[in-house]
PDB file of C-alpha atoms in Angstrom:
ATOM      1  CA  MET A 387       0.000   0.013  -0.021  1.00 42.00           C
ATOM      2  CA  THR A 388       1.168   3.537  -0.657  1.00 44.00           C
ATOM      3  CA  GLU A 389       1.089   6.329   1.897  1.00 48.00           C
ATOM      4  CA  THR A 390      -2.349   7.578   0.795  1.00 56.00           C
ATOM      5  CA  ARG A 391      -4.156   4.662  -0.805  1.00 63.00           C
ATOM      6  CA  PRO A 392      -4.162   0.919  -1.495  1.00 73.00           C
ATOM      7  CA  ASP A 393      -3.318  -0.281  -4.992  1.00 82.00           C
ATOM      8  CA  PHE A 394      -5.973  -2.980  -5.327  1.00 89.00           C
ATOM      9  CA  ILE A 395      -9.361  -2.386  -3.613  1.00 93.00           C
ATOM     10  CA  VAL A 396     -12.183  -4.931  -3.516  1.00 95.00           C
ATOM     11  CA  VAL A 397     -15.764  -4.042  -2.544  1.00 97.00           C
ATOM     12  CA  GLU A 398     -17.796  -7.027  -1.466  1.00 97.00           C
ATOM     13  CA  GLY A 399     -21.181  -7.864   0.027  1.00 96.00           C
ATOM     14  CA  PRO A 400     -24.499  -9.592  -0.684  1.00 96.00           C
ATOM     15  CA  ILE A 401     -26.758  -8.910  -3.670  1.00 94.00           C
ATOM     16  CA  GLY A 402     -28.266  -5.449  -3.558  1.00 93.00           C
ATOM     17  CA  VAL A 403     -25.983  -3.958  -0.874  1.00 95.00           C
ATOM     18  CA  GLY A 404     -24.447  -1.381  -3.259  1.00 93.00           C
ATOM     19  CA  LYS A 405     -21.007  -2.771  -3.950  1.00 94.00           C
ATOM     20  CA  THR A 406     -20.934  -1.910  -7.677  1.00 93.00           C
ATOM     21  CA  THR A 407     -22.136   1.650  -6.982  1.00 93.00           C
ATOM     22  CA  LEU A 408     -19.391   2.145  -4.411  1.00 95.00           C
ATOM     23  CA  ALA A 409     -16.799   0.533  -6.640  1.00 95.00           C
ATOM     24  CA  ARG A 410     -17.630   2.901  -9.456  1.00 94.00           C
ATOM     25  CA  ARG A 411     -17.302   5.969  -7.191  1.00 94.00           C
ATOM     26  CA  LEU A 412     -14.031   4.751  -5.830  1.00 94.00           C
ATOM     27  CA  ALA A 413     -12.695   4.201  -9.313  1.00 93.00           C
ATOM     28  CA  ARG A 414     -13.692   7.783 -10.271  1.00 92.00           C
ATOM     29  CA  SER A 415     -12.087   9.208  -7.168  1.00 91.00           C
ATOM     30  CA  PHE A 416      -8.770   7.444  -7.850  1.00 87.00           C
ATOM     31  CA  GLY A 417      -8.941   7.724 -11.652  1.00 85.00           C
ATOM     32  CA  SER A 418      -8.489   3.985 -11.722  1.00 84.00           C
ATOM     33  CA  GLU A 419      -9.225   0.858 -13.658  1.00 85.00           C
ATOM     34  CA  LEU A 420     -12.578  -0.700 -12.756  1.00 89.00           C
ATOM     35  CA  LEU A 421     -13.150  -4.410 -12.705  1.00 89.00           C
ATOM     36  CA  LEU A 422     -16.815  -5.466 -12.469  1.00 91.00           C
ATOM     37  CA  GLU A 423     -18.396  -8.883 -12.249  1.00 88.00           C
ATOM     38  CA  GLY A 424     -20.646  -9.359 -15.316  1.00 87.00           C
ATOM     39  CA  ALA A 425     -23.864 -10.807 -13.855  1.00 88.00           C
ATOM     40  CA  ASP A 426     -25.678  -9.582 -16.981  1.00 88.00           C
ATOM     41  CA  GLU A 427     -23.514 -11.773 -19.121  1.00 92.00           C
ATOM     42  CA  ASN A 428     -24.426 -15.046 -17.359  1.00 94.00           C
ATOM     43  CA  PRO A 429     -27.041 -16.790 -19.552  1.00 94.00           C
ATOM     44  CA  PHE A 430     -28.034 -19.182 -16.708  1.00 95.00           C
ATOM     45  CA  LEU A 431     -28.708 -16.575 -14.015  1.00 93.00           C
ATOM     46  CA  GLU A 432     -32.369 -15.844 -14.676  1.00 90.00           C
ATOM     47  CA  ARG A 433     -33.075 -19.569 -14.922  1.00 93.00           C
ATOM     48  CA  PHE A 434     -31.268 -20.075 -11.620  1.00 93.00           C
ATOM     49  CA  TYR A 435     -33.509 -17.605  -9.761  1.00 90.00           C
ATOM     50  CA  LYS A 436     -36.598 -19.328 -11.215  1.00 89.00           C
ATOM     51  CA  LYS A 437     -35.436 -22.912 -10.648  1.00 90.00           C
ATOM     52  CA  PRO A 438     -32.316 -22.908  -8.473  1.00 90.00           C
ATOM     53  CA  ARG A 439     -31.838 -26.670  -8.298  1.00 89.00           C
ATOM     54  CA  GLU A 440     -31.802 -27.125 -12.079  1.00 91.00           C
ATOM     55  CA  ALA A 441     -29.479 -24.294 -13.012  1.00 94.00           C
ATOM     56  CA  ALA A 442     -27.147 -23.944  -9.994  1.00 95.00           C
ATOM     57  CA  LEU A 443     -24.102 -25.766 -11.442  1.00 96.00           C
ATOM     58  CA  PRO A 444     -23.943 -24.111 -14.860  1.00 96.00           C
ATOM     59  CA  THR A 445     -24.624 -20.712 -13.281  1.00 95.00           C
ATOM     60  CA  GLN A 446     -21.764 -21.151 -10.840  1.00 95.00           C
ATOM     61  CA  LEU A 447     -19.299 -22.540 -13.361  1.00 95.00           C
ATOM     62  CA  PHE A 448     -19.988 -19.633 -15.716  1.00 95.00           C
ATOM     63  CA  PHE A 449     -19.204 -17.168 -12.934  1.00 93.00           C
ATOM     64  CA  LEU A 450     -16.086 -19.078 -11.917  1.00 92.00           C
ATOM     65  CA  PHE A 451     -14.686 -19.077 -15.450  1.00 92.00           C
ATOM     66  CA  GLN A 452     -15.574 -15.397 -15.864  1.00 91.00           C
ATOM     67  CA  ARG A 453     -13.997 -14.260 -12.623  1.00 87.00           C
ATOM     68  CA  ALA A 454     -10.850 -16.365 -13.044  1.00 85.00           C
ATOM     69  CA  ARG A 455     -10.313 -14.862 -16.482  1.00 85.00           C
ATOM     70  CA  GLN A 456     -10.708 -11.338 -15.108  1.00 84.00           C
ATOM     71  CA  MET A 457      -8.253 -12.053 -12.267  1.00 79.00           C
ATOM     72  CA  GLN A 458      -5.745 -13.484 -14.726  1.00 78.00           C
ATOM     73  CA  GLU A 459      -6.018 -10.372 -16.953  1.00 77.00           C
ATOM     74  CA  LEU A 460      -5.574  -8.172 -13.891  1.00 73.00           C
ATOM     75  CA  ARG A 461      -2.473 -10.091 -12.868  1.00 71.00           C
ATOM     76  CA  GLN A 462      -0.912  -9.711 -16.270  1.00 68.00           C
ATOM     77  CA  THR A 463      -1.335  -5.940 -16.458  1.00 64.00           C
ATOM     78  CA  ASP A 464       1.294  -3.434 -15.417  1.00 57.00           C
ATOM     79  CA  MET A 465       1.152  -3.450 -11.595  1.00 54.00           C
ATOM     80  CA  PHE A 466       2.643   0.100 -11.579  1.00 52.00           C
ATOM     81  CA  ARG A 467      -0.487   1.538 -13.070  1.00 57.00           C
ATOM     82  CA  PRO A 468      -2.923   3.472 -10.795  1.00 57.00           C
ATOM     83  CA  VAL A 469      -5.311   1.970  -8.300  1.00 63.00           C
ATOM     84  CA  ARG A 470      -7.563  -0.910  -9.367  1.00 86.00           C
ATOM     85  CA  VAL A 471     -11.062  -1.248  -7.928  1.00 92.00           C
ATOM     86  CA  SER A 472     -13.190  -4.430  -8.207  1.00 93.00           C
ATOM     87  CA  ASP A 473     -16.717  -5.238  -7.059  1.00 94.00           C
ATOM     88  CA  PHE A 474     -15.932  -8.909  -6.366  1.00 92.00           C
ATOM     89  CA  LEU A 475     -13.463 -11.047  -4.424  1.00 91.00           C
ATOM     90  CA  ILE A 476     -12.583 -14.261  -6.225  1.00 87.00           C
ATOM     91  CA  GLU A 477     -13.192 -16.239  -3.029  1.00 88.00           C
ATOM     92  CA  LYS A 478     -16.822 -15.200  -3.047  1.00 89.00           C
ATOM     93  CA  ASP A 479     -17.447 -17.649  -5.905  1.00 90.00           C
ATOM     94  CA  ARG A 480     -16.894 -20.553  -3.606  1.00 90.00           C
ATOM     95  CA  LEU A 481     -19.142 -18.994  -1.004  1.00 92.00           C
ATOM     96  CA  PHE A 482     -22.006 -18.977  -3.509  1.00 93.00           C
ATOM     97  CA  ALA A 483     -21.185 -22.458  -4.636  1.00 94.00           C
ATOM     98  CA  GLU A 484     -21.442 -23.797  -1.075  1.00 94.00           C
ATOM     99  CA  LEU A 485     -24.786 -22.133  -0.771  1.00 93.00           C
ATOM    100  CA  THR A 486     -26.370 -23.441  -4.037  1.00 94.00           C
ATOM    101  CA  LEU A 487     -24.772 -26.677  -5.057  1.00 96.00           C
ATOM    102  CA  GLU A 488     -25.495 -30.292  -4.037  1.00 95.00           C
ATOM    103  CA  ASP A 489     -22.603 -32.192  -2.458  1.00 95.00           C
ATOM    104  CA  ASP A 490     -21.559 -34.103  -5.573  1.00 95.00           C
ATOM    105  CA  GLU A 491     -21.810 -30.856  -7.667  1.00 96.00           C
ATOM    106  CA  PHE A 492     -19.762 -29.004  -5.134  1.00 96.00           C
ATOM    107  CA  ASP A 493     -17.031 -31.641  -5.250  1.00 95.00           C
ATOM    108  CA  LEU A 494     -16.802 -31.252  -9.000  1.00 95.00           C
ATOM    109  CA  TYR A 495     -16.878 -27.427  -8.707  1.00 95.00           C
ATOM    110  CA  GLU A 496     -14.143 -27.407  -6.068  1.00 93.00           C
ATOM    111  CA  GLN A 497     -11.798 -29.380  -8.300  1.00 92.00           C
ATOM    112  CA  VAL A 498     -12.235 -26.758 -11.025  1.00 92.00           C
ATOM    113  CA  TYR A 499     -12.006 -23.899  -8.528  1.00 89.00           C
ATOM    114  CA  ASN A 500      -8.722 -25.143  -7.034  1.00 86.00           C
ATOM    115  CA  ASN A 501      -7.104 -25.249 -10.439  1.00 82.00           C
ATOM    116  CA  MET A 502      -8.271 -21.876 -11.603  1.00 79.00           C
ATOM    117  CA  THR A 503      -7.807 -19.479  -8.685  1.00 63.00           C
ATOM    118  CA  MET A 504      -4.342 -20.272  -7.408  1.00 60.00           C
ATOM    119  CA  ASP A 505      -2.744 -17.161  -9.003  1.00 70.00           C
ATOM    120  CA  ALA A 506      -5.366 -14.625  -8.123  1.00 74.00           C
ATOM    121  CA  PRO A 507      -3.728 -11.399  -6.838  1.00 79.00           C
ATOM    122  CA  GLN A 508      -4.549 -10.453  -3.259  1.00 85.00           C
ATOM    123  CA  PRO A 509      -6.209  -7.085  -2.608  1.00 91.00           C
ATOM    124  CA  ASP A 510      -4.625  -4.399  -0.515  1.00 92.00           C
ATOM    125  CA  LEU A 511      -8.005  -3.521   0.991  1.00 95.00           C
ATOM    126  CA  VAL A 512     -11.377  -5.259   1.152  1.00 97.00           C
ATOM    127  CA  ILE A 513     -14.497  -3.214   1.935  1.00 97.00           C
ATOM    128  CA  TYR A 514     -17.310  -5.465   3.084  1.00 98.00           C
ATOM    129  CA  LEU A 515     -20.726  -3.886   2.937  1.00 97.00           C
ATOM    130  CA  GLN A 516     -23.469  -5.214   5.219  1.00 96.00           C
ATOM    131  CA  ALA A 517     -27.219  -4.545   5.268  1.00 96.00           C
ATOM    132  CA  PRO A 518     -30.308  -6.407   6.557  1.00 96.00           C
ATOM    133  CA  VAL A 519     -32.462  -8.427   4.191  1.00 97.00           C
ATOM    134  CA  GLU A 520     -35.295  -5.880   4.041  1.00 96.00           C
ATOM    135  CA  VAL A 521     -32.831  -3.216   2.846  1.00 96.00           C
ATOM    136  CA  LEU A 522     -31.404  -5.574   0.229  1.00 96.00           C
ATOM    137  CA  LEU A 523     -34.871  -6.447  -1.098  1.00 95.00           C
ATOM    138  CA  ASN A 524     -35.809  -2.739  -1.358  1.00 94.00           C
ATOM    139  CA  ARG A 525     -32.638  -1.916  -3.305  1.00 93.00           C
ATOM    140  CA  ILE A 526     -33.009  -4.875  -5.631  1.00 94.00           C
ATOM    141  CA  SER A 527     -36.558  -3.881  -6.382  1.00 92.00           C
ATOM    142  CA  LYS A 528     -35.540  -0.264  -7.126  1.00 89.00           C
ATOM    143  CA  ARG A 529     -32.871  -1.176  -9.619  1.00 87.00           C
ATOM    144  CA  GLY A 530     -35.339  -3.400 -11.534  1.00 82.00           C
ATOM    145  CA  HIS A 531     -33.158  -6.105 -13.058  1.00 83.00           C
ATOM    146  CA  ASP A 532     -35.445  -8.672 -14.656  1.00 83.00           C
ATOM    147  CA  TYR A 533     -33.289 -11.614 -13.720  1.00 83.00           C
ATOM    148  CA  GLU A 534     -33.450 -10.592 -10.005  1.00 88.00           C
ATOM    149  CA  ARG A 535     -37.202 -10.391  -9.658  1.00 85.00           C
ATOM    150  CA  ASN A 536     -37.463 -13.928  -8.243  1.00 86.00           C
ATOM    151  CA  ILE A 537     -34.879 -13.534  -5.512  1.00 91.00           C
ATOM    152  CA  SER A 538     -36.419 -14.461  -2.179  1.00 92.00           C
ATOM    153  CA  ALA A 539     -35.914 -13.080   1.317  1.00 95.00           C
ATOM    154  CA  ALA A 540     -34.981 -16.580   2.496  1.00 94.00           C
ATOM    155  CA  TYR A 541     -32.193 -16.815  -0.114  1.00 93.00           C
ATOM    156  CA  LEU A 542     -30.858 -13.360   0.796  1.00 95.00           C
ATOM    157  CA  GLN A 543     -30.848 -14.314   4.489  1.00 96.00           C
ATOM    158  CA  ARG A 544     -28.786 -17.453   3.794  1.00 95.00           C
ATOM    159  CA  LEU A 545     -26.475 -15.334   1.652  1.00 95.00           C
ATOM    160  CA  ASN A 546     -26.088 -12.709   4.384  1.00 96.00           C
ATOM    161  CA  ASP A 547     -25.297 -15.438   6.925  1.00 97.00           C
ATOM    162  CA  SER A 548     -22.656 -16.936   4.560  1.00 96.00           C
ATOM    163  CA  TYR A 549     -20.951 -13.603   4.073  1.00 96.00           C
ATOM    164  CA  THR A 550     -20.924 -13.020   7.835  1.00 96.00           C
ATOM    165  CA  ARG A 551     -19.245 -16.368   8.455  1.00 95.00           C
ATOM    166  CA  PHE A 552     -16.741 -15.891   5.595  1.00 95.00           C
ATOM    167  CA  PHE A 553     -15.574 -12.418   6.709  1.00 96.00           C
ATOM    168  CA  HIS A 554     -15.524 -13.462  10.383  1.00 94.00           C
ATOM    169  CA  GLN A 555     -12.584 -15.677   9.470  1.00 93.00           C
ATOM    170  CA  TYR A 556     -11.072 -13.519   6.661  1.00 95.00           C
ATOM    171  CA  THR A 557      -7.450 -12.484   7.226  1.00 94.00           C
ATOM    172  CA  ASP A 558      -5.961 -12.386   3.728  1.00 93.00           C
ATOM    173  CA  ALA A 559      -6.122  -8.561   3.412  1.00 95.00           C
ATOM    174  CA  PRO A 560      -6.909  -5.459   5.483  1.00 96.00           C
ATOM    175  CA  LEU A 561     -10.657  -5.458   5.994  1.00 97.00           C
ATOM    176  CA  LEU A 562     -13.131  -2.541   6.470  1.00 97.00           C
ATOM    177  CA  ILE A 563     -16.575  -3.799   7.554  1.00 97.00           C
ATOM    178  CA  VAL A 564     -19.288  -1.206   6.715  1.00 96.00           C
ATOM    179  CA  ASN A 565     -22.832  -0.982   7.965  1.00 95.00           C
ATOM    180  CA  ALA A 566     -24.353   0.188   4.712  1.00 94.00           C
ATOM    181  CA  ALA A 567     -28.036   0.057   5.741  1.00 93.00           C
ATOM    182  CA  ASP A 568     -28.397   3.828   6.023  1.00 91.00           C
ATOM    183  CA  LEU A 569     -25.672   4.893   3.602  1.00 90.00           C
ATOM    184  CA  ASP A 570     -26.496   6.293   0.129  1.00 88.00           C
ATOM    185  CA  PHE A 571     -23.455   6.280  -2.175  1.00 86.00           C
ATOM    186  CA  VAL A 572     -25.512   7.492  -5.121  1.00 82.00           C
ATOM    187  CA  ASN A 573     -27.087  10.682  -3.733  1.00 84.00           C
ATOM    188  CA  SER A 574     -25.103  11.535  -0.643  1.00 87.00           C
ATOM    189  CA  SER A 575     -21.656  12.999  -1.145  1.00 89.00           C
ATOM    190  CA  GLN A 576     -21.251  13.207   2.594  1.00 91.00           C
ATOM    191  CA  ASP A 577     -21.824   9.415   3.037  1.00 92.00           C
ATOM    192  CA  TYR A 578     -19.306   8.671   0.287  1.00 93.00           C
ATOM    193  CA  GLU A 579     -16.643  11.100   1.472  1.00 94.00           C
ATOM    194  CA  MET A 580     -16.842   9.741   5.032  1.00 93.00           C
ATOM    195  CA  LEU A 581     -16.272   6.241   3.795  1.00 94.00           C
ATOM    196  CA  LEU A 582     -13.500   7.294   1.404  1.00 93.00           C
ATOM    197  CA  GLU A 583     -11.522   8.921   4.158  1.00 93.00           C
ATOM    198  CA  ARG A 584     -12.039   5.902   6.411  1.00 93.00           C
ATOM    199  CA  ALA A 585     -10.864   3.524   3.689  1.00 92.00           C
ATOM    200  CA  LYS A 586      -7.758   5.586   3.010  1.00 91.00           C
ATOM    201  CA  ALA A 587      -6.799   5.293   6.648  1.00 91.00           C
ATOM    202  CA  VAL A 588      -6.885   1.465   6.765  1.00 92.00           C
ATOM    203  CA  ARG A 589      -3.392  -0.055   6.638  1.00 89.00           C
ATOM    204  CA  SER A 590      -3.805  -3.464   8.247  1.00 93.00           C
ATOM    205  CA  GLY A 591      -6.130  -5.579  10.369  1.00 95.00           C
ATOM    206  CA  ARG A 592      -9.907  -5.443  10.776  1.00 96.00           C
ATOM    207  CA  HIS A 593     -11.844  -2.156  11.090  1.00 96.00           C
ATOM    208  CA  PHE A 594     -15.500  -1.146  11.393  1.00 95.00           C
ATOM    209  CA  PHE A 595     -17.407   1.826   9.902  1.00 94.00           C
ATOM    210  CA  ASN A 596     -20.834   2.258  11.426  1.00 89.00           C
ATOM    211  CA  PRO A 597     -22.048   5.812  10.953  1.00 81.00           C
ATOM    212  CA  GLN A 598     -25.243   6.694  12.772  1.00 68.00           C
ATOM    213  CA  PRO A 599     -28.057   8.520  10.898  1.00 56.00           C
ATOM    214  CA  PHE A 600     -28.677  12.085  12.009  1.00 49.00           C
ATOM    215  CA  ASN A 601     -31.800  12.676  14.017  1.00 45.00           C
ATOM    216  CA  LEU A 602     -33.381  16.056  13.395  1.00 39.00           C
TER     217      LEU A 602
END
């Protein structure tokens, strides 16, 4: 990490929490390369949300191949270029696989995963956004993606729980855990600037950002 900023920032969190929005703003602030997961490119995703059991494995494998390719491209670029910002951590792919696949499918998936992610670069900072299920559902509804209209509260709760367990044990990079329930990175410059300054200050270890809403 440099004196004022990390070189590779990852924003993570469950569906609808605002990670892509924040990643875009961080990339603009740093004038950096932006690496986004391409959920819209996955031809199995809408089918998965309609019939999870039938489409879980191809959905997950598509994402794994996509993310591994993106990480490999990132690793091959000039590491002396400005900051890079991503809205996904490669390890999240395994988290989703554990949540959606049957045991025999997961065994197959894990063999592929272990051979494709060994050279993924480690981030200098991970920003983990948290929010309760009702907030996630509201944000998903507002953005209006067709393939997300069948996402259930039960699925989001399981996903939230999986993220909590994952980051409780995460030690591979400095971690900033953010309560994003009352933060608006689209319309509030104050919310964003507070988080930006907090992120710049993280050098190592685990940190928490839990701003309280103002009561008028």
